[in-house]
JSON list of C-alpha atoms in Angstrom, two decimals:
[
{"chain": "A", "resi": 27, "resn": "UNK", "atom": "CA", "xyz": [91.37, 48.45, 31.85]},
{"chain": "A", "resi": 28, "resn": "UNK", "atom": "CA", "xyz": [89.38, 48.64, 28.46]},
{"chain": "A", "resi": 29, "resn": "UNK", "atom": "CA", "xyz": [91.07, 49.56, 25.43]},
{"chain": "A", "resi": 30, "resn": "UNK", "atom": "CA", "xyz": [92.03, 48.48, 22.35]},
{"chain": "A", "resi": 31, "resn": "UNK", "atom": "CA", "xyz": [95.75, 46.94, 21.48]},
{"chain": "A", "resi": 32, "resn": "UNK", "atom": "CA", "xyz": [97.46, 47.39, 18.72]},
{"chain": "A", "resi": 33, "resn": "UNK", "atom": "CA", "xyz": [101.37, 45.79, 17.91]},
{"chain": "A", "resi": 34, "resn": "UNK", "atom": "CA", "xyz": [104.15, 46.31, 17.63]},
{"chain": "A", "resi": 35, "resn": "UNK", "atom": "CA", "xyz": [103.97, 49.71, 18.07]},
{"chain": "A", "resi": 36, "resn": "UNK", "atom": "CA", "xyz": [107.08, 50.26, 15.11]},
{"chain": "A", "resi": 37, "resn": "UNK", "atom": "CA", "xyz": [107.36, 47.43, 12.18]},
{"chain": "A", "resi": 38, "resn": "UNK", "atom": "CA", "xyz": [109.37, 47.08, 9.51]},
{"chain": "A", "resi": 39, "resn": "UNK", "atom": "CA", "xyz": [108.58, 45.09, 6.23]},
{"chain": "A", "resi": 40, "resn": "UNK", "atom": "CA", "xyz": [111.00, 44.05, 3.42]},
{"chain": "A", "resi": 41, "resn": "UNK", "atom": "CA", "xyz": [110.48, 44.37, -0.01]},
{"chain": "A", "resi": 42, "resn": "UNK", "atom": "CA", "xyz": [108.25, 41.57, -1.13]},
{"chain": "A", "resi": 43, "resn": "UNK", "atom": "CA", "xyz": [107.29, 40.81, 2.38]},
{"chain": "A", "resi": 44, "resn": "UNK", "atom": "CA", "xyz": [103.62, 40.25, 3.75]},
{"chain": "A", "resi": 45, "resn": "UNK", "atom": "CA", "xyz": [103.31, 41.53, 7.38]},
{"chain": "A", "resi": 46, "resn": "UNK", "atom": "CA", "xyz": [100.93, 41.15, 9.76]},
{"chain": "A", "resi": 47, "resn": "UNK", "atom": "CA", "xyz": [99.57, 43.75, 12.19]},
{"chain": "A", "resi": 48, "resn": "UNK", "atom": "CA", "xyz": [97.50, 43.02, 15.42]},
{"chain": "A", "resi": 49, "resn": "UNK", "atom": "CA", "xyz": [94.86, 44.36, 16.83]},
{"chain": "A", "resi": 50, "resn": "UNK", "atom": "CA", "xyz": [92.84, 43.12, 19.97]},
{"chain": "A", "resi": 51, "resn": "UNK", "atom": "CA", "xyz": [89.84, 45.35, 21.73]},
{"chain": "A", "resi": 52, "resn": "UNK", "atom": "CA", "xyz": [88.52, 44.17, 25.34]},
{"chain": "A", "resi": 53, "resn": "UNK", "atom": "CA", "xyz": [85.35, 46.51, 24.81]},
{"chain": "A", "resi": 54, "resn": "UNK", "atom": "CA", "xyz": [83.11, 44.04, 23.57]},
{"chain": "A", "resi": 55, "resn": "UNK", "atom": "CA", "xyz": [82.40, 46.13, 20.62]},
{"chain": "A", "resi": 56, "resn": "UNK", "atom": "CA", "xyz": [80.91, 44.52, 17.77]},
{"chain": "A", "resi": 57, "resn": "UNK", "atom": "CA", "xyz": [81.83, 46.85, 15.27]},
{"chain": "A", "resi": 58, "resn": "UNK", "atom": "CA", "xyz": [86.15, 47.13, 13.84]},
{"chain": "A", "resi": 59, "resn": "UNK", "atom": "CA", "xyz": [88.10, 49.37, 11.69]},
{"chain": "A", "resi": 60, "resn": "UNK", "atom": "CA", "xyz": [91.11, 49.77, 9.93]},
{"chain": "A", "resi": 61, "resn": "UNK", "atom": "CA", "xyz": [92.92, 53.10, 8.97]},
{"chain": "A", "resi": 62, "resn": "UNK", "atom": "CA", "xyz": [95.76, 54.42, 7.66]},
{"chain": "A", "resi": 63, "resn": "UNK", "atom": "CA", "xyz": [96.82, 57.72, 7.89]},
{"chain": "A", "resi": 64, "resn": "UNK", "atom": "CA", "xyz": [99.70, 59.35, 5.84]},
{"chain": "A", "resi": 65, "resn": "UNK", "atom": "CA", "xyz": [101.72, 62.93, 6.79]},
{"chain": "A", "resi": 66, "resn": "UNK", "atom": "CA", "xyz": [99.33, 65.54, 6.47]},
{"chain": "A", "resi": 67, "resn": "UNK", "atom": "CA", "xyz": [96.49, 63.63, 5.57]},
{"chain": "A", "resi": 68, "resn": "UNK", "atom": "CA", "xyz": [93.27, 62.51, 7.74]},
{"chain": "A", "resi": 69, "resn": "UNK", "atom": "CA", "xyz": [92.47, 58.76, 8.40]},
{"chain": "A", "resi": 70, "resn": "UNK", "atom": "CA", "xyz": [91.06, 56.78, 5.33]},
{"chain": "A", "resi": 71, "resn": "UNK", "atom": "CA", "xyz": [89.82, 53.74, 6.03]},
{"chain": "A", "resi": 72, "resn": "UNK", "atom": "CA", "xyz": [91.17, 50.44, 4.39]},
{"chain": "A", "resi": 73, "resn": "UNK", "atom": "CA", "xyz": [88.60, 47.70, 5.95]},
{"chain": "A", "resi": 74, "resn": "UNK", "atom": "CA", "xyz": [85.64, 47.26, 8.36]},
{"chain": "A", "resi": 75, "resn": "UNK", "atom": "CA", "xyz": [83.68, 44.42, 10.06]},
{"chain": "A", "resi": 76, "resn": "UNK", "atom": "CA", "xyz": [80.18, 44.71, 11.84]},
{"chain": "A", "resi": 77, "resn": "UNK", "atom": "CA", "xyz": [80.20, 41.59, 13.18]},
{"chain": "A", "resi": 78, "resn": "UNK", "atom": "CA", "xyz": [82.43, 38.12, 13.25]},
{"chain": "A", "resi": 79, "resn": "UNK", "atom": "CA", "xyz": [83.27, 36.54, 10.12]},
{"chain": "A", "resi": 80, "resn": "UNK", "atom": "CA", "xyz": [82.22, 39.32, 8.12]},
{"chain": "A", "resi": 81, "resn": "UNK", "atom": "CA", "xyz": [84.27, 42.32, 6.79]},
{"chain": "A", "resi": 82, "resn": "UNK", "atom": "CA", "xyz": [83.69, 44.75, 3.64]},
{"chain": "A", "resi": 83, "resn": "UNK", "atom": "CA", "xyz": [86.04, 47.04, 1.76]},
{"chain": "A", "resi": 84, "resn": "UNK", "atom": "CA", "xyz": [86.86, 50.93, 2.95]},
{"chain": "A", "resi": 85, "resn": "UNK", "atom": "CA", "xyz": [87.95, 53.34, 0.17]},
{"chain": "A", "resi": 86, "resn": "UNK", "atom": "CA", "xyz": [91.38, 52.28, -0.08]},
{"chain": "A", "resi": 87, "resn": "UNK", "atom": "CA", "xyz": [91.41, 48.47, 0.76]},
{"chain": "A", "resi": 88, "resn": "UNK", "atom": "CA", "xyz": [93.64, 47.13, -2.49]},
{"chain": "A", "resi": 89, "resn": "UNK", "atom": "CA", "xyz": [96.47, 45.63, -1.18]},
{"chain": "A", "resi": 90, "resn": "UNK", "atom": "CA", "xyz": [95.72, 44.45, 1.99]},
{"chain": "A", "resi": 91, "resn": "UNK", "atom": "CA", "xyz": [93.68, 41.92, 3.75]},
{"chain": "A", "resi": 92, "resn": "UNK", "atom": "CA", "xyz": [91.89, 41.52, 6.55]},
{"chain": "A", "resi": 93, "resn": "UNK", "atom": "CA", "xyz": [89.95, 38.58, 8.80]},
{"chain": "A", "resi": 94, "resn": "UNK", "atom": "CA", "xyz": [87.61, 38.83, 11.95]},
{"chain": "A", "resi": 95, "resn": "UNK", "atom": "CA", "xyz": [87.33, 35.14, 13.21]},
{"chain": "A", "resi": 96, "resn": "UNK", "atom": "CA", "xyz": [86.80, 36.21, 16.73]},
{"chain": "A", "resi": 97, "resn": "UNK", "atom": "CA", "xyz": [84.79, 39.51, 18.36]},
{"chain": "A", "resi": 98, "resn": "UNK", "atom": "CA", "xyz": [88.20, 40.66, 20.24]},
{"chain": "A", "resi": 99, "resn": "UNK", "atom": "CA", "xyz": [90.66, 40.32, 17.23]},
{"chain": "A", "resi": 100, "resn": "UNK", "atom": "CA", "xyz": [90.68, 42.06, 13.93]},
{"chain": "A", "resi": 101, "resn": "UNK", "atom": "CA", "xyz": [94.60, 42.02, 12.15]},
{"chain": "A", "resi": 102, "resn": "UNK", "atom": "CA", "xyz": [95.35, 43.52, 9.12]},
{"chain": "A", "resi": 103, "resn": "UNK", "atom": "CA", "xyz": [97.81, 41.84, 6.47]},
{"chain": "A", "resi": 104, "resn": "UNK", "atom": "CA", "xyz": [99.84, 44.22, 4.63]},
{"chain": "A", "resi": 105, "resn": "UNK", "atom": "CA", "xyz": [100.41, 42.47, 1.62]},
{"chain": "A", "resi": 106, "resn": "UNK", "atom": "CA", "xyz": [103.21, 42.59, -1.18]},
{"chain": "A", "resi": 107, "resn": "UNK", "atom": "CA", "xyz": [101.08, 44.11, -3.57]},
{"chain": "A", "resi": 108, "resn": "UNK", "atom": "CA", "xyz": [100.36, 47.39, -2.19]},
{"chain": "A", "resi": 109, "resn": "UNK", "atom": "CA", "xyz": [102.98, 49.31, -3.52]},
{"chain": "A", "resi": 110, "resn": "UNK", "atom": "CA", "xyz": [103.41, 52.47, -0.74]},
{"chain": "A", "resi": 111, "resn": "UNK", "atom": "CA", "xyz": [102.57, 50.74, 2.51]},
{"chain": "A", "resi": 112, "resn": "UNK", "atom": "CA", "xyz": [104.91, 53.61, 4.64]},
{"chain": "A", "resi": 113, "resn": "UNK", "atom": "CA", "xyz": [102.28, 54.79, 6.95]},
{"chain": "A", "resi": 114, "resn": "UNK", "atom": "CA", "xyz": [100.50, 54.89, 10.29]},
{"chain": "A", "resi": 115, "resn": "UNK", "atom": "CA", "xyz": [97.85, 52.42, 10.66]},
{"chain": "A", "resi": 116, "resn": "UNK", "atom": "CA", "xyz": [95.40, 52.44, 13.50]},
{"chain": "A", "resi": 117, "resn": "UNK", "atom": "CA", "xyz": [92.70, 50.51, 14.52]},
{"chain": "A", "resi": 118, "resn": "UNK", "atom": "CA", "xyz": [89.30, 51.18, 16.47]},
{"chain": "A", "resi": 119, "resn": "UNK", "atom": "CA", "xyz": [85.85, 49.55, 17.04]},
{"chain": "A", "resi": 120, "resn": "UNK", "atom": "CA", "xyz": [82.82, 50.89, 18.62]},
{"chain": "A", "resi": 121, "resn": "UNK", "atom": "CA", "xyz": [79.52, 49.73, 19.35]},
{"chain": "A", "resi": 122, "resn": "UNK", "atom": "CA", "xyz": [76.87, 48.81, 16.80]},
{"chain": "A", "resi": 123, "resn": "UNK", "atom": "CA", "xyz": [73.59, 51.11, 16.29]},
{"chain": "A", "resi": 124, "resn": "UNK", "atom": "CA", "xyz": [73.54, 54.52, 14.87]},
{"chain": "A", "resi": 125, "resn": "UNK", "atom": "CA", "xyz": [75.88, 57.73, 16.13]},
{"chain": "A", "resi": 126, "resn": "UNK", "atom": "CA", "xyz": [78.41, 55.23, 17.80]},
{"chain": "A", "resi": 127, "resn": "UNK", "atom": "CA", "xyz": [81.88, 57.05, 18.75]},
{"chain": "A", "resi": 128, "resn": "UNK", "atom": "CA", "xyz": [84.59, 55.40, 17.60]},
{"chain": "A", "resi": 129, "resn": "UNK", "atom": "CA", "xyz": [88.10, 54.47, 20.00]},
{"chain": "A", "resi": 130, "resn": "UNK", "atom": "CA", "xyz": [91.26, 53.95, 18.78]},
{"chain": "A", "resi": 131, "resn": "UNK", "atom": "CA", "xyz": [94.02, 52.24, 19.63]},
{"chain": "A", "resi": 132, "resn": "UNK", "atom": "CA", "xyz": [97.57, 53.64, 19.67]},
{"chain": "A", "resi": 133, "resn": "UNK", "atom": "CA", "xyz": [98.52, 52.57, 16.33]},
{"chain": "A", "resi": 134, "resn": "UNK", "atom": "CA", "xyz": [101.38, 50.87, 14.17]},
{"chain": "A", "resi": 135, "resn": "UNK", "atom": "CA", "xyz": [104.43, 52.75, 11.94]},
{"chain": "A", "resi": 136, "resn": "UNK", "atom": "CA", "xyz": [105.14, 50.26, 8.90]},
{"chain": "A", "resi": 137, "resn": "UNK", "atom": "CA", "xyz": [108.12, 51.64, 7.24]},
{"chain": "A", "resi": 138, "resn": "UNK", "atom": "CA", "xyz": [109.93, 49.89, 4.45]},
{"chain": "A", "resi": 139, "resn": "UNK", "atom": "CA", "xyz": [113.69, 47.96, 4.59]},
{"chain": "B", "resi": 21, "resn": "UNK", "atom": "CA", "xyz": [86.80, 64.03, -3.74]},
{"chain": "B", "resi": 22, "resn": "UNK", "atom": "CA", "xyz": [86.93, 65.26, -0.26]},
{"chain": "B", "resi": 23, "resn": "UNK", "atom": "CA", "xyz": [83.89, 65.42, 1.36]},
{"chain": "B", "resi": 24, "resn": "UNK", "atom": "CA", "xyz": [85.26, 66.41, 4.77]},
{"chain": "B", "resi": 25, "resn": "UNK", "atom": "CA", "xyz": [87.33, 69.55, 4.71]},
{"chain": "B", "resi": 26, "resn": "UNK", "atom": "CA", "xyz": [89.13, 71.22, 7.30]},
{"chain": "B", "resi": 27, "resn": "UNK", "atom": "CA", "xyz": [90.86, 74.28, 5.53]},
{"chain": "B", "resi": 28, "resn": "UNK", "atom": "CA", "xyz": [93.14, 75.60, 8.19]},
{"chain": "B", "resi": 29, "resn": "UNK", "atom": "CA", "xyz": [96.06, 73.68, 8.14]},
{"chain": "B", "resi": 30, "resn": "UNK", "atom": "CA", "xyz": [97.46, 75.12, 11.58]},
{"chain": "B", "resi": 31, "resn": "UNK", "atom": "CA", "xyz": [96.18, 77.16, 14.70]},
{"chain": "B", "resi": 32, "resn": "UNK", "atom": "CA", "xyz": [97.93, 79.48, 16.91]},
{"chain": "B", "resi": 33, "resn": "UNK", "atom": "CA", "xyz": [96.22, 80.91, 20.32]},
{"chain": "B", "resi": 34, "resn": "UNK", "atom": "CA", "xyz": [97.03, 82.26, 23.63]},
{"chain": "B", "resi": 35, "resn": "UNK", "atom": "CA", "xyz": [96.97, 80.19, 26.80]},
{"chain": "B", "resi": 36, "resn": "UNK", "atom": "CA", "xyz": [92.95, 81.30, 27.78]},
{"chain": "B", "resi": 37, "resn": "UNK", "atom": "CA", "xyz": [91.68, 82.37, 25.41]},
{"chain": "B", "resi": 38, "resn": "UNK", "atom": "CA", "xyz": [89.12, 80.97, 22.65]},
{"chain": "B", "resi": 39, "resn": "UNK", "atom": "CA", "xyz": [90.43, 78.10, 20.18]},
{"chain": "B", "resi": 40, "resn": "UNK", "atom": "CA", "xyz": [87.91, 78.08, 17.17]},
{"chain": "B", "resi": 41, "resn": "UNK", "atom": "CA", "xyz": [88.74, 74.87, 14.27]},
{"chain": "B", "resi": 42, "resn": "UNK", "atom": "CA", "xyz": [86.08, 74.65, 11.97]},
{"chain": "B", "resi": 43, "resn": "UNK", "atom": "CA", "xyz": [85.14, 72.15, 9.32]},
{"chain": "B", "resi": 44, "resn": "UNK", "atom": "CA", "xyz": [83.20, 72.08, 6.02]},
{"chain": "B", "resi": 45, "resn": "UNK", "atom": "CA", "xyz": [81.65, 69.16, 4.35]},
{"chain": "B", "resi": 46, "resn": "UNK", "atom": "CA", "xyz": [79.79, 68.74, 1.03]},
{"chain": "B", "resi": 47, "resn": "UNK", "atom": "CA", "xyz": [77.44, 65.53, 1.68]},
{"chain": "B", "resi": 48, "resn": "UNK", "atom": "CA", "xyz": [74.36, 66.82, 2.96]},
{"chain": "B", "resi": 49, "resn": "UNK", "atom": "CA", "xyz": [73.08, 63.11, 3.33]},
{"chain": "B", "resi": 50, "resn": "UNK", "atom": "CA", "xyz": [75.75, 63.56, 6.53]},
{"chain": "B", "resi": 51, "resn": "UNK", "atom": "CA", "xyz": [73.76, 63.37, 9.76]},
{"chain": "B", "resi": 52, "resn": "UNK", "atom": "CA", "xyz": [76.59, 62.50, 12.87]},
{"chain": "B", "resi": 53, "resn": "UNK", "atom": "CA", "xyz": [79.50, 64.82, 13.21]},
{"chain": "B", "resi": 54, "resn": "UNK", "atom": "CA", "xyz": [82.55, 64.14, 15.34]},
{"chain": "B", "resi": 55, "resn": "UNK", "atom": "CA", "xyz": [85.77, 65.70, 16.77]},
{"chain": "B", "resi": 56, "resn": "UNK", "atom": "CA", "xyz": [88.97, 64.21, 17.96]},
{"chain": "B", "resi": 57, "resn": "UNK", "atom": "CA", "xyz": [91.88, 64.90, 19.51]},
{"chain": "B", "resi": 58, "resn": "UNK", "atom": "CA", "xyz": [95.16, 63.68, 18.50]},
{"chain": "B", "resi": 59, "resn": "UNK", "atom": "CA", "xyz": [99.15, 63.98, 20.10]},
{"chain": "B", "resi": 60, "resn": "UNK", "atom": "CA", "xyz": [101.95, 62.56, 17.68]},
{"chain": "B", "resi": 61, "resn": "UNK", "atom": "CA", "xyz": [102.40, 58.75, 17.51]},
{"chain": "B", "resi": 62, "resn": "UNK", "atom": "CA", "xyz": [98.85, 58.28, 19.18]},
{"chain": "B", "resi": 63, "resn": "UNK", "atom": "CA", "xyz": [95.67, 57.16, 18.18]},
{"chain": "B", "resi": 64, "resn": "UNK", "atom": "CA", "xyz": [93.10, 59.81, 18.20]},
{"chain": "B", "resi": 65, "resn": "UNK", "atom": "CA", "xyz": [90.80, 60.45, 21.43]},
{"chain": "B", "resi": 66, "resn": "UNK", "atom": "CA", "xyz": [87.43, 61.06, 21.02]},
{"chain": "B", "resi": 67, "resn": "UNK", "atom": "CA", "xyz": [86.15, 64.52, 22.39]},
{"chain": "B", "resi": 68, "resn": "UNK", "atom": "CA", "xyz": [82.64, 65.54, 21.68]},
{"chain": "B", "resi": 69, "resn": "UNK", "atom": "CA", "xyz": [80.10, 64.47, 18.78]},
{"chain": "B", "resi": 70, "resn": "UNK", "atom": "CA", "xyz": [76.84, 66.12, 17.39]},
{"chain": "B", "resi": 71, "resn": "UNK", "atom": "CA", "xyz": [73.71, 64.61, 15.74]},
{"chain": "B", "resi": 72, "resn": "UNK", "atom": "CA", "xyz": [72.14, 66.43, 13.01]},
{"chain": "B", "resi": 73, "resn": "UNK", "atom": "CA", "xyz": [68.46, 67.18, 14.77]},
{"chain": "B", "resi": 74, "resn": "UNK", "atom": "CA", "xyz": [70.83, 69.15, 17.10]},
{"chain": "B", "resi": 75, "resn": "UNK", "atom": "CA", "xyz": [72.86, 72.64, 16.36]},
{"chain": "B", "resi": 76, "resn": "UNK", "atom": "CA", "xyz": [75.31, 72.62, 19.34]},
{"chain": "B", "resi": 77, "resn": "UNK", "atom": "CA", "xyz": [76.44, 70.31, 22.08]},
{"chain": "B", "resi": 78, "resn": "UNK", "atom": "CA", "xyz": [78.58, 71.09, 25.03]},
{"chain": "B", "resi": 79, "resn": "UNK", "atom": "CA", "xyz": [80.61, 68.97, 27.06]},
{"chain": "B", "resi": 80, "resn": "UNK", "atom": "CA", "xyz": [82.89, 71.31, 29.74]},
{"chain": "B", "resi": 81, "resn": "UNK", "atom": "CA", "xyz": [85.55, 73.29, 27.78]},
{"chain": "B", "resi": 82, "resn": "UNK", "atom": "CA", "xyz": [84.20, 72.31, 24.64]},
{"chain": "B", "resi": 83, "resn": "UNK", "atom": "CA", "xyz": [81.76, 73.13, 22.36]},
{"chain": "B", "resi": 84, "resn": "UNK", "atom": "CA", "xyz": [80.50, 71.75, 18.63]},
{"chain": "B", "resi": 85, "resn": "UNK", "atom": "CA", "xyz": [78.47, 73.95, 16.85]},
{"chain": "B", "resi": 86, "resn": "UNK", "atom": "CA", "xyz": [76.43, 72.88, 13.73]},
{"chain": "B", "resi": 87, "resn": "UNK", "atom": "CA", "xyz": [75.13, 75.00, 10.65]},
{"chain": "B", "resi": 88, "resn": "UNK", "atom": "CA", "xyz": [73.50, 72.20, 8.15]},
{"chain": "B", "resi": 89, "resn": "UNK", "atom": "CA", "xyz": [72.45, 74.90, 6.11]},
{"chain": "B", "resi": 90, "resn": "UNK", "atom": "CA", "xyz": [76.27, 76.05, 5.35]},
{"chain": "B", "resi": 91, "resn": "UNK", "atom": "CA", "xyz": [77.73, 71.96, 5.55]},
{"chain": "B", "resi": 92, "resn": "UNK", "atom": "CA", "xyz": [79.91, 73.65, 8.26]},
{"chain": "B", "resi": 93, "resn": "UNK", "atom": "CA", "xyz": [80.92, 72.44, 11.86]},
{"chain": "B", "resi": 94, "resn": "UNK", "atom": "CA", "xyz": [83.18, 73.94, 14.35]},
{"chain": "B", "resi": 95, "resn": "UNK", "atom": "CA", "xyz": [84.79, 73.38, 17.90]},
{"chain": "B", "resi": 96, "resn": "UNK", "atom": "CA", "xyz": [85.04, 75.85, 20.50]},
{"chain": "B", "resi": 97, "resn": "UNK", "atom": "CA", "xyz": [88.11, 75.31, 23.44]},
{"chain": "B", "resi": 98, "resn": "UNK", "atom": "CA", "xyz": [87.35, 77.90, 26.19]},
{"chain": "B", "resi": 99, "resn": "UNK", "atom": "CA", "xyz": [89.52, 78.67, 27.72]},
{"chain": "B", "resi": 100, "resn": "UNK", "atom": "CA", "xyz": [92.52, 77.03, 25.92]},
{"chain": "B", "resi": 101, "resn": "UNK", "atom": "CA", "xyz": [95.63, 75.43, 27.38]},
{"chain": "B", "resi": 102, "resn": "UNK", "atom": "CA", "xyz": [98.68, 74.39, 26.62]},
{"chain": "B", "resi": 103, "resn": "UNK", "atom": "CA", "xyz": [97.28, 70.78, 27.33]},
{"chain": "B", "resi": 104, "resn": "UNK", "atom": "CA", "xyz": [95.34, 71.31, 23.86]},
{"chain": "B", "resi": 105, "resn": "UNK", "atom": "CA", "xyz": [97.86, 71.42, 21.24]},
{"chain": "B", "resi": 106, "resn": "UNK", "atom": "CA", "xyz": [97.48, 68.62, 19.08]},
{"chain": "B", "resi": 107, "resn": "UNK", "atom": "CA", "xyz": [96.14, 67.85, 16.18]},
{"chain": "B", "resi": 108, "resn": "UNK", "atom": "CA", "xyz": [92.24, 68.06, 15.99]},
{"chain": "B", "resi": 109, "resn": "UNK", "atom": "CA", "xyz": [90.17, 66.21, 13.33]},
{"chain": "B", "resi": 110, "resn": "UNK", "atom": "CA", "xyz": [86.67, 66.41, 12.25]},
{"chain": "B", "resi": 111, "resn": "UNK", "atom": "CA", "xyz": [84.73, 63.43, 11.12]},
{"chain": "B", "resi": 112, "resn": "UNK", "atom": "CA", "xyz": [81.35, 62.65, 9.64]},
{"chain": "B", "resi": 113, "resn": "UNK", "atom": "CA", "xyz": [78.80, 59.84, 9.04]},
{"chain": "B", "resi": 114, "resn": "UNK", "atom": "CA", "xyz": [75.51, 58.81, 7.31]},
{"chain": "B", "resi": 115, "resn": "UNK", "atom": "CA", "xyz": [73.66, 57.09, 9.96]},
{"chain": "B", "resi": 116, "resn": "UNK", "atom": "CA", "xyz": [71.15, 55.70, 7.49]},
{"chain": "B", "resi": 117, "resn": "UNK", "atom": "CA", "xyz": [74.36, 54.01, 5.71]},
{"chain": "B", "resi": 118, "resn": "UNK", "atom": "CA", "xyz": [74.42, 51.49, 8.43]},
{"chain": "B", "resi": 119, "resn": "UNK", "atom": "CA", "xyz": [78.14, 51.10, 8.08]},
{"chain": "B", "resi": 120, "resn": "UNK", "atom": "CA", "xyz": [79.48, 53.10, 11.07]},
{"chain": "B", "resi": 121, "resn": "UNK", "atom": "CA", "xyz": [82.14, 54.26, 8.37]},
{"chain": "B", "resi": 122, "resn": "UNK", "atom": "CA", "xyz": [83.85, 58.19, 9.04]},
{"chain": "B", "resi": 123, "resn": "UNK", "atom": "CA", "xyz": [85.22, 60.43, 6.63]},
{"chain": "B", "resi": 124, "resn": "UNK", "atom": "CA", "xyz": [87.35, 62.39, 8.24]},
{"chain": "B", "resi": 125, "resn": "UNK", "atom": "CA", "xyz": [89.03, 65.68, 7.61]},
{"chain": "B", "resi": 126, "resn": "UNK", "atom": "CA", "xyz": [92.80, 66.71, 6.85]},
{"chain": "B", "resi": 127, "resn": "UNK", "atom": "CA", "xyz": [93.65, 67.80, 10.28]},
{"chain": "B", "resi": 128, "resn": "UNK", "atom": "CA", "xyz": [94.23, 71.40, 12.06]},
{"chain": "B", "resi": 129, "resn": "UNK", "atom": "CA", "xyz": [97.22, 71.44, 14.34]},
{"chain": "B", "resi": 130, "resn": "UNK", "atom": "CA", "xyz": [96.13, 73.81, 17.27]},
{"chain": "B", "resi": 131, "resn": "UNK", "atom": "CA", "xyz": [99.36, 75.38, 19.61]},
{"chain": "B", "resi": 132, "resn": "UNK", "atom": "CA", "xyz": [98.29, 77.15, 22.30]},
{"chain": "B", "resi": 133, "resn": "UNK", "atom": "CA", "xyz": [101.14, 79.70, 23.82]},
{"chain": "B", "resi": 134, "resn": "UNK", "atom": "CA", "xyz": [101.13, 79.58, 27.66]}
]
């Protein structure tokens, strides 16, 4: 079955702590997203990558880092310095070219120790 | 500064008949509109998308209609069902961008009563 994988499904960080979240797509899709979405909010998006070994900022991408060393795999690092990483991250990728849909994986709930 | 809006918070119908969400957007430079679908501690599901050289598109129960002139999009459920309730977001991109990035809206949580 295609889809896209994101784990765990629940992770919880310590203060201080860098974490690590996965996510694998077996779509072939070129294109990969990051987004984190808080309680009553829609998604914003924290990083993108079009194709391998290349990634750019979204709108809200201080704090965390990304990489994209293969087409499948695209994990986010939720790093020490952002300061209010409680939230639902999810990940999707689509196809490149213009009006692409894009398909999301189940997501991950960071929560802080 | 939100440039994807979606000013009803919540959404109450009855089990057949017609769920309307609708969404308002400011950047007119804005040309692929999209709505998903999304049940708690999920990722959302696509449902149906729109180009802007088009002003509706139809795909079984659901419908997106498209008013550039007004920046305003909305999604038609006929008939609902209970199935439905969720939360439904709208989402919008500039093609010419070449980034695939969305904006996306706040969210409407649709219940439909059986």
């Amino acid at each position: 079955d295609g889809g896209i994988t994101q784990s765990p499904k629940y992770l919880f960080r310590k203060e201080g702590q860098n974490v690590t979240l996965s996510c694998e797509q077996n779509l072939n899709h070129d294109a990969m997203y990051w987004y984190r979405q808080d309680p009553g909010q829609g998604l914003r998006l924290i990083y993108y990558s079009q194709i391998v070994n290349d990634f750019q900022k979204g709108d809200i991408a201080e704090g965390y880092s990304v990489s994209r060393e293969k087409k499948e795999s695209f994990p986010l690092t939720v790093t020490s310095a952002q300061k209010n990483p409680t939230a639902f991250y999810l990940c999707a990728s689509s196809p490149w070219g213009l009006n692409q849909p894009q398909h999301f994986g189940d997501g991950t709930r960071l929560s802080i120790l | 500064d939100q440039q994807v809006k979606q000013n009803s918070p919540s959404l109450s119908v009855q089990e057949g008949r017609i769920s309307i969400l609708n969404c308002d957007y400011t950047n007119s430079m804005f040309d692929y509109f999209l709505w998903y679908k999304k049940y708690p501690a999920e990722g959302p599901t696509f449902l149906i998308s729109i180009s802007s050289i088009k002003d509706k598109n139809e795909d079984g129960r659901f419908t997106v209609f498209l008013n550039k002139s007004a920046k305003h999009l909305s999604l038609h459920i006929v008939p609902s069902q209970p199935g439905d309730s969720a939360v439904y977001f709208c989402a919008a991109s500039h093609g010419s961008s070449n980034t695939g990035k969305l904006i996306f809206g706040q969210g409407t949580t649709l219940q439909v009563k059986p």
